[in-house]
Tab-separated table of N, CA and C in Angstrom:
chain	number	residue	atom	x	y	z
A	22	MET	N	83.586	104.315	95.638
A	22	MET	CA	83.379	104.566	96.986
A	22	MET	C	84.735	106.017	97.555
A	23	ILE	N	84.854	106.678	98.367
A	23	ILE	CA	85.270	107.724	98.794
A	23	ILE	C	85.936	107.556	99.933
A	24	GLU	N	86.815	107.967	100.047
A	24	GLU	CA	87.318	107.856	101.781
A	24	GLU	C	87.753	109.576	102.226
A	25	ILE	N	87.362	110.214	103.494
A	25	ILE	CA	87.614	111.469	103.654
A	25	ILE	C	87.487	110.888	105.407
A	26	SER	N	88.260	112.089	105.899
A	26	SER	CA	88.586	111.988	107.224
A	26	SER	C	88.088	113.542	107.940
A	27	GLY	N	87.564	113.585	109.227
A	27	GLY	CA	87.054	114.820	109.611
A	27	GLY	C	86.728	114.701	110.907
A	28	LYS	N	86.517	115.962	111.410
A	28	LYS	CA	86.016	116.044	113.138
A	28	LYS	C	84.604	115.922	112.992
A	29	LEU	N	83.792	114.902	113.553
A	29	LEU	CA	82.779	114.752	114.357
A	29	LEU	C	81.955	115.922	114.852
A	30	VAL	N	81.071	116.814	114.275
A	30	VAL	CA	80.623	118.092	114.917
A	30	VAL	C	79.203	117.950	115.384
A	31	SER	N	78.551	116.790	115.092
A	31	SER	CA	77.170	116.670	115.086
A	31	SER	C	76.356	115.270	114.945
A	32	LYS	N	75.310	114.833	115.494
A	32	LYS	CA	74.680	113.673	115.076
A	32	LYS	C	73.402	113.841	116.092
A	33	SER	N	72.270	113.114	114.988
A	33	SER	CA	71.045	112.998	115.308
A	33	SER	C	70.425	112.449	116.540
A	34	PHE	N	69.563	111.649	116.804
A	34	PHE	CA	69.160	110.718	117.664
A	34	PHE	C	69.023	109.368	116.508
A	35	MET	N	68.967	108.419	117.099
A	35	MET	CA	69.147	107.293	116.424
A	35	MET	C	67.509	106.728	116.047
A	36	GLU	N	67.597	106.576	114.891
A	36	GLU	CA	66.439	106.086	114.353
A	36	GLU	C	65.918	104.653	114.235
A	37	THR	N	65.075	104.078	114.639
A	37	THR	CA	65.060	102.544	114.749
A	37	THR	C	63.857	102.271	114.324
A	38	GLY	N	63.286	101.078	113.579
A	38	GLY	CA	62.140	100.572	112.965
A	38	GLY	C	62.454	98.752	112.781
A	39	SER	N	61.619	98.409	112.301
A	39	SER	CA	61.118	97.126	111.484
A	39	SER	C	60.741	97.047	110.435
A	40	GLY	N	61.046	96.338	109.522
A	40	GLY	CA	60.763	96.141	107.879
A	40	GLY	C	60.777	94.385	107.604
A	41	LYS	N	60.265	94.178	106.480
A	41	LYS	CA	60.190	93.003	106.006
A	41	LYS	C	61.568	92.234	106.073
A	42	PHE	N	62.683	92.899	106.683
A	42	PHE	CA	64.055	92.390	106.414
A	42	PHE	C	64.500	92.132	107.841
A	43	GLY	N	63.731	92.706	108.696
A	43	GLY	CA	63.775	92.592	109.998
A	43	GLY	C	64.234	94.095	110.551
A	44	GLU	N	64.911	94.406	111.635
A	44	GLU	CA	65.252	95.524	112.634
A	44	GLU	C	66.080	96.481	111.804
A	45	TRP	N	65.589	97.627	112.129
A	45	TRP	CA	67.376	98.518	111.306
A	45	TRP	C	67.154	99.715	112.183
A	46	ARG	N	68.239	100.540	111.859
A	46	ARG	CA	69.006	101.502	112.918
A	46	ARG	C	69.588	102.290	111.787
A	47	ARG	N	69.340	103.711	111.921
A	47	ARG	CA	69.835	104.781	111.311
A	47	ARG	C	70.191	105.988	112.114
A	48	ILE	N	71.054	106.654	111.686
A	48	ILE	CA	71.843	107.779	112.279
A	48	ILE	C	72.105	109.147	111.183
A	49	GLU	N	71.920	110.133	111.405
A	49	GLU	CA	72.424	111.253	110.476
A	49	GLU	C	73.684	111.833	111.254
A	50	PHE	N	74.840	112.188	110.752
A	50	PHE	CA	75.805	112.813	111.207
A	50	PHE	C	76.527	113.884	110.446
A	51	VAL	N	77.398	114.530	110.957
A	51	VAL	CA	78.035	115.754	110.340
A	51	VAL	C	79.111	115.634	110.494
A	52	ILE	N	80.307	116.039	109.738
A	52	ILE	CA	81.720	116.006	110.192
A	52	ILE	C	82.325	117.311	109.182
A	53	GLU	N	83.068	118.033	110.339
A	53	GLU	CA	83.812	119.218	109.704
A	53	GLU	C	84.948	118.847	108.964
A	54	LYS	N	85.653	119.265	107.642
A	54	LYS	CA	86.864	119.180	107.070
A	54	LYS	C	87.314	120.523	106.608
A	55	THR	N	88.701	120.271	106.979
A	55	THR	CA	89.248	121.976	106.313
A	55	THR	C	90.318	121.675	105.206
A	56	PHE	N	89.861	122.408	104.123
A	56	PHE	CA	91.019	122.295	102.788
A	56	PHE	C	90.956	123.788	102.551
A	57	ASN	N	92.058	123.949	102.220
A	57	ASN	CA	92.603	125.222	101.468
A	57	ASN	C	92.166	126.114	102.407
A	58	LYS	N	92.336	126.132	103.871
A	58	LYS	CA	91.845	126.737	104.582
A	58	LYS	C	90.644	127.362	104.969
A	59	GLU	N	89.758	126.927	104.347
A	59	GLU	CA	88.378	126.616	104.649
A	59	GLU	C	87.595	125.447	105.042
A	60	LEU	N	86.590	125.829	105.972
A	60	LEU	CA	85.956	124.814	106.951
A	60	LEU	C	84.594	124.406	105.873
A	61	TYR	N	84.543	123.233	105.906
A	61	TYR	CA	83.497	122.625	105.089
A	61	TYR	C	82.727	121.468	106.131
A	62	SER	N	81.350	121.593	106.385
A	62	SER	CA	80.687	120.539	106.752
A	62	SER	C	79.777	119.994	105.970
A	63	ILE	N	80.106	118.688	106.059
A	63	ILE	CA	79.764	117.038	105.407
A	63	ILE	C	78.243	116.361	106.213
A	64	PRO	N	77.634	116.421	105.495
A	64	PRO	CA	76.230	115.376	105.904
A	64	PRO	C	77.013	114.007	105.706
A	65	PHE	N	76.355	112.759	106.641
A	65	PHE	CA	76.299	111.903	106.270
A	65	PHE	C	75.137	110.984	106.692
A	66	THR	N	74.764	109.677	106.311
A	66	THR	CA	73.758	108.723	106.465
A	66	THR	C	74.604	107.693	107.177
A	67	ALA	N	74.382	106.963	108.266
A	67	ALA	CA	74.668	105.424	108.634
A	67	ALA	C	74.058	104.237	109.189
A	68	SER	N	73.994	103.236	108.921
A	68	SER	CA	72.867	102.167	109.471
A	68	SER	C	73.549	101.236	109.934
A	69	GLY	N	72.617	100.201	110.322
A	69	GLY	CA	73.361	99.142	111.032
A	69	GLY	C	74.547	99.169	112.012
A	70	LYS	N	75.508	98.507	111.879
A	70	LYS	CA	76.518	98.413	112.960
A	70	LYS	C	77.102	99.757	113.013
A	71	TRP	N	77.179	100.328	111.640
A	71	TRP	CA	77.891	101.798	111.641
A	71	TRP	C	77.162	103.049	112.423
A	72	ALA	N	75.963	102.814	112.292
A	72	ALA	CA	74.973	103.679	113.023
A	72	ALA	C	75.188	103.305	114.748
A	73	ASP	N	75.515	102.324	114.940
A	73	ASP	CA	75.588	101.826	116.499
A	73	ASP	C	77.095	102.553	116.959
A	74	LEU	N	77.761	102.282	115.959
A	74	LEU	CA	79.438	103.110	116.554
A	74	LEU	C	79.229	104.889	116.498
A	75	VAL	N	78.581	105.370	115.587
A	75	VAL	CA	78.485	106.511	115.404
A	75	VAL	C	77.961	107.504	116.542
A	76	ASN	N	76.707	106.472	116.995
A	76	ASN	CA	75.926	107.102	118.580
A	76	ASN	C	76.823	106.535	119.532
A	77	ASN	N	78.050	105.624	119.719
A	77	ASN	CA	78.744	105.949	120.827
A	77	ASN	C	79.783	107.020	120.850
A	78	LEU	N	79.926	107.055	120.014
A	78	LEU	CA	81.185	108.545	119.586
A	78	LEU	C	80.907	109.637	120.075
A	79	ALA	N	81.773	110.153	120.742
A	79	ALA	CA	81.734	111.538	121.410
A	79	ALA	C	81.933	112.446	120.165
A	80	VAL	N	81.160	113.687	120.437
A	80	VAL	CA	81.471	114.283	119.096
A	80	VAL	C	82.849	115.198	119.704
A	81	LYS	N	83.663	115.617	118.788
A	81	LYS	CA	84.956	116.330	118.273
A	81	LYS	C	85.782	115.108	118.170
A	82	GLN	N	85.305	113.586	118.179
A	82	GLN	CA	86.299	112.734	117.477
A	82	GLN	C	86.572	112.671	116.413
A	83	ARG	N	87.656	112.156	115.918
A	83	ARG	CA	88.083	112.396	114.467
A	83	ARG	C	87.687	110.950	114.227
A	84	LEU	N	87.487	111.079	112.918
A	84	LEU	CA	87.097	109.564	111.957
A	84	LEU	C	87.342	109.636	110.646
A	85	ARG	N	87.405	108.444	109.953
A	85	ARG	CA	87.921	108.134	108.983
A	85	ARG	C	86.551	107.405	108.169
A	86	ILE	N	86.141	107.879	107.041
A	86	ILE	CA	84.650	107.209	106.436
A	86	ILE	C	84.988	107.307	104.830
A	87	GLN	N	84.338	106.040	105.005
A	87	GLN	CA	84.268	105.284	103.546
A	87	GLN	C	83.072	105.421	103.016
A	88	TYR	N	82.317	106.223	101.816
A	88	TYR	CA	81.085	106.259	101.831
A	88	TYR	C	80.534	106.784	100.238
A	89	ILE	N	79.595	106.395	99.858
A	89	ILE	CA	79.324	106.668	98.287
A	89	ILE	C	77.994	107.605	98.246
A	90	PRO	N	78.183	108.628	97.599
A	90	PRO	CA	77.070	109.685	97.156
A	90	PRO	C	76.288	109.152	96.294
A	91	ILE	N	75.042	109.289	96.896
A	91	ILE	CA	73.709	108.505	96.107
A	91	ILE	C	73.027	109.816	95.837
A	92	GLY	N	72.912	110.132	94.480
A	92	GLY	CA	71.748	111.246	93.477
A	92	GLY	C	70.561	111.012	93.507
A	93	LYS	N	69.542	111.662	94.108
A	93	LYS	CA	68.156	111.524	93.875
A	93	LYS	C	67.905	112.680	92.987
A	94	TYR	N	67.005	112.523	92.670
A	94	TYR	CA	65.993	113.198	91.490
A	94	TYR	C	64.713	113.928	91.798
A	95	SER	N	64.309	114.986	92.151
A	95	SER	CA	63.031	115.308	92.803
A	95	SER	C	62.273	116.076	91.469
A	96	PRO	N	61.333	115.518	90.899
A	96	PRO	CA	60.311	115.836	89.794
A	96	PRO	C	59.576	117.485	90.103
A	97	SER	N	58.835	117.330	91.398
A	97	SER	CA	58.286	118.200	91.947
A	97	SER	C	59.095	119.468	92.068
A	98	SER	N	60.368	119.597	92.109
A	98	SER	CA	61.090	120.536	92.366
A	98	SER	C	62.231	120.988	91.563
A	99	ASN	N	62.323	119.968	90.460
A	99	ASN	CA	63.076	119.771	89.571
A	99	ASN	C	64.757	120.098	89.936
A	100	HIS	N	65.197	119.539	90.891
A	100	HIS	CA	66.425	119.607	91.533
A	100	HIS	C	66.737	118.062	91.984
A	101	TRP	N	68.207	118.382	91.417
A	101	TRP	CA	69.110	117.029	92.070
A	101	TRP	C	69.637	117.121	93.647
A	102	PHE	N	69.361	115.939	94.286
A	102	PHE	CA	69.671	116.092	95.770
A	102	PHE	C	70.658	114.886	95.748
A	103	CYS	N	71.612	115.142	97.231
A	103	CYS	CA	72.682	113.958	97.202
A	103	CYS	C	72.752	113.566	98.516
A	104	ASN	N	72.906	112.124	98.674
A	104	ASN	CA	73.022	111.877	100.157
A	104	ASN	C	74.192	110.907	100.624
A	105	ASN	N	75.082	111.254	101.353
A	105	ASN	CA	76.363	110.541	101.509
A	105	ASN	C	76.524	109.253	102.378
A	106	LYS	N	76.285	108.218	101.929
A	106	LYS	CA	75.921	107.247	102.861
A	106	LYS	C	77.327	106.372	103.151
A	107	ALA	N	77.520	106.465	104.211
A	107	ALA	CA	78.856	105.584	105.202
A	107	ALA	C	78.629	104.170	105.163
A	108	ILE	N	79.669	103.862	104.444
A	108	ILE	CA	79.550	102.171	104.163
A	108	ILE	C	81.068	101.651	105.060
A	109	GLU	N	81.784	102.564	105.681
A	109	GLU	CA	82.576	101.983	106.584
A	109	GLU	C	82.783	103.391	107.734
A	110	ILE	N	82.882	103.016	108.831
A	110	ILE	CA	83.864	104.632	109.624
A	110	ILE	C	84.905	103.566	110.643
A	111	GLU	N	85.928	104.551	111.201
A	111	GLU	CA	86.567	103.729	112.036
A	111	GLU	C	87.051	105.339	112.448
A	112	LYS	N	87.390	105.346	113.804
A	112	LYS	CA	88.045	106.495	114.595
A	112	LYS	C	89.407	106.577	114.273
A	113	TRP	N	89.619	107.936	113.958
A	113	TRP	CA	91.169	107.923	113.328
A	113	TRP	C	92.013	108.118	114.333
A	114	VAL	N	93.039	107.287	114.343
A	114	VAL	CA	94.251	107.313	115.415
A	114	VAL	C	95.588	107.606	114.626
A	115	ALA	N	95.845	108.481	115.419
A	115	ALA	CA	97.467	108.777	115.112
A	115	ALA	C	98.493	107.665	115.324
A	116	ARG	N	99.281	107.534	114.273
A	116	ARG	CA	100.527	106.712	113.888
A	116	ARG	C	101.347	107.279	115.261
A	117	LYS	N	102.142	105.921	115.461
A	117	LYS	CA	103.330	106.347	116.527
A	117	LYS	C	104.563	106.860	115.527
A	118	LYS	N	104.947	107.901	115.848
A	118	LYS	CA	106.469	108.266	114.821
A	118	LYS	C	107.340	108.160	115.558
A	119	TYR	N	108.146	107.387	115.250
A	119	TYR	CA	109.801	107.509	115.932
A	119	TYR	C	110.705	107.998	114.886
A	120	ILE	N	111.049	109.346	115.808
A	120	ILE	CA	111.980	110.426	115.512
A	120	ILE	C	113.394	110.044	115.788
A	121	PRO	N	114.297	109.772	114.784
A	121	PRO	CA	115.966	109.291	115.116
A	121	PRO	C	116.543	110.503	116.000
A	122	ALA	N	117.054	110.253	117.115
A	122	ALA	CA	117.971	111.214	117.391
A	122	ALA	C	119.510	110.656	117.656
A	123	THR	N	120.629	111.667	117.543
A	123	THR	CA	121.690	111.260	117.689
A	123	THR	C	122.209	111.466	119.072
A	124	VAL	N	122.839	110.867	119.807
A	124	VAL	CA	123.432	110.775	120.825
A	124	VAL	C	125.021	110.401	121.150
A	125	GLY	N	125.805	111.164	120.977
A	125	GLY	CA	126.861	110.770	120.629
A	125	GLY	C	127.543	110.263	119.412
A	126	ASP	N	128.067	108.940	119.568
A	126	ASP	CA	128.305	108.112	118.022
A	126	ASP	C	127.160	107.410	117.578
A	127	GLY	N	126.373	107.125	118.696
A	127	GLY	CA	125.216	106.480	118.506
A	127	GLY	C	123.857	106.597	117.690
A	128	ILE	N	122.915	106.237	117.107
A	128	ILE	CA	121.585	106.593	116.716
A	128	ILE	C	120.747	106.209	117.709
A	129	PHE	N	119.766	106.829	117.968
A	129	PHE	CA	118.604	106.148	119.375
A	129	PHE	C	117.487	106.597	118.944
A	130	ASN	N	116.367	106.100	118.811
A	130	ASN	CA	114.900	106.631	118.695
A	130	ASN	C	113.990	106.413	119.979
A	131	GLN	N	112.790	106.777	120.074
A	131	GLN	CA	112.296	107.099	121.257
A	131	GLN	C	111.865	105.774	121.903
A	132	VAL	N	112.148	104.565	121.602
A	132	VAL	CA	111.861	103.388	122.234
A	132	VAL	C	113.013	102.699	122.701
A	133	GLY	N	114.180	103.509	122.592
A	133	GLY	CA	115.391	103.079	123.218
A	133	GLY	C	116.375	102.108	122.363
A	134	SER	N	116.260	101.790	120.698
A	134	SER	CA	116.648	100.835	119.748
A	134	SER	C	117.854	101.675	119.720
A	135	GLU	N	119.022	100.732	119.211
A	135	GLU	CA	120.127	101.301	119.476
A	135	GLU	C	120.979	100.952	117.892
A	136	LEU	N	121.435	101.590	117.012
A	136	LEU	CA	122.263	101.233	115.945
A	136	LEU	C	123.607	101.381	115.857
A	137	ILE	N	124.243	100.331	116.040
A	137	ILE	CA	125.756	100.254	116.225
A	137	ILE	C	126.307	100.254	115.081
A	138	LYS	N	127.256	100.908	114.678
A	138	LYS	CA	127.910	100.934	113.306
A	138	LYS	C	129.040	99.726	113.229
A	139	GLU	N	129.565	99.214	114.308
A	139	GLU	CA	130.558	98.402	114.216
A	139	GLU	C	129.864	97.205	113.973
A	140	ASN	N	128.504	96.814	113.976
A	140	ASN	CA	127.913	95.484	113.984
A	140	ASN	C	127.071	95.382	112.503
A	141	GLN	N	127.665	96.028	111.626
A	141	GLN	CA	127.046	96.453	110.273
A	141	GLN	C	128.100	95.406	109.153
A	142	LEU	N	127.727	94.799	108.227
A	142	LEU	CA	128.539	94.343	107.450
A	142	LEU	C	129.342	95.237	106.563
A	143	GLU	N	130.241	94.653	105.996
A	143	GLU	CA	131.541	95.388	105.154
A	143	GLU	C	131.290	94.840	103.826
A	144	PHE	N	131.282	95.359	103.053
A	144	PHE	CA	130.935	95.258	101.292
A	144	PHE	C	132.382	95.273	100.811
A	145	LYS	N	132.936	94.492	100.331
A	145	LYS	CA	134.255	94.164	99.582
A	145	LYS	C	133.970	94.303	98.329
A	146	GLU	N	134.903	94.682	97.916
A	146	GLU	CA	135.023	94.933	96.184
A	146	GLU	C	135.262	93.587	95.381
A	147	THR	N	134.617	92.826	94.173
A	147	THR	CA	134.887	91.694	93.956
A	147	THR	C	135.510	91.746	92.495
A	148	LYS	N	135.998	91.339	91.949
A	148	LYS	CA	137.052	91.379	90.575
A	148	LYS	C	135.705	90.443	89.898
A	149	ASP	N	135.893	91.156	88.573
A	149	ASP	CA	134.755	90.237	87.474
A	149	ASP	C	135.801	89.081	87.091
A	150	VAL	N	135.213	88.177	87.334
A	150	VAL	CA	135.927	86.692	86.760
A	150	VAL	C	135.876	86.616	85.318
A	151	GLY	N	134.715	87.091	84.749
A	151	GLY	CA	134.512	87.002	83.065
A	151	GLY	C	133.302	86.006	83.197
A	152	LYS	N	132.677	86.238	82.136
A	152	LYS	CA	131.663	85.483	81.623
A	152	LYS	C	131.698	83.763	81.653
A	153	VAL	N	130.642	83.435	82.017
A	153	VAL	CA	130.742	82.034	82.035
A	153	VAL	C	129.932	81.524	80.806
């Protein structure tokens, strides 16, 4: 299983059908990923509940995808082909970062927490009593 994050740039229409195991849904989509100042487009296939999720996402939404590359051999053209099957998809959400800032003698962060130096415990040196 491989994990990658990128920006959704294209998606196809949802394909639906029914088989011997019941109803199925599938969608193909493409994300863009920048690596070493080069832009790469990577195609994926999602099915089931993940197809529903991709279908409801807007283009330019950032995603984190866990996928399995599946290789297939075509004897008629004597080539290998690869399909990236998405097995888990989630919207990429930036984590809240708390940047400490100093104001006067105290240290504050963006949510207003305060660190007061007088309330910290003092550590005293202890003498070695000897081995027991």
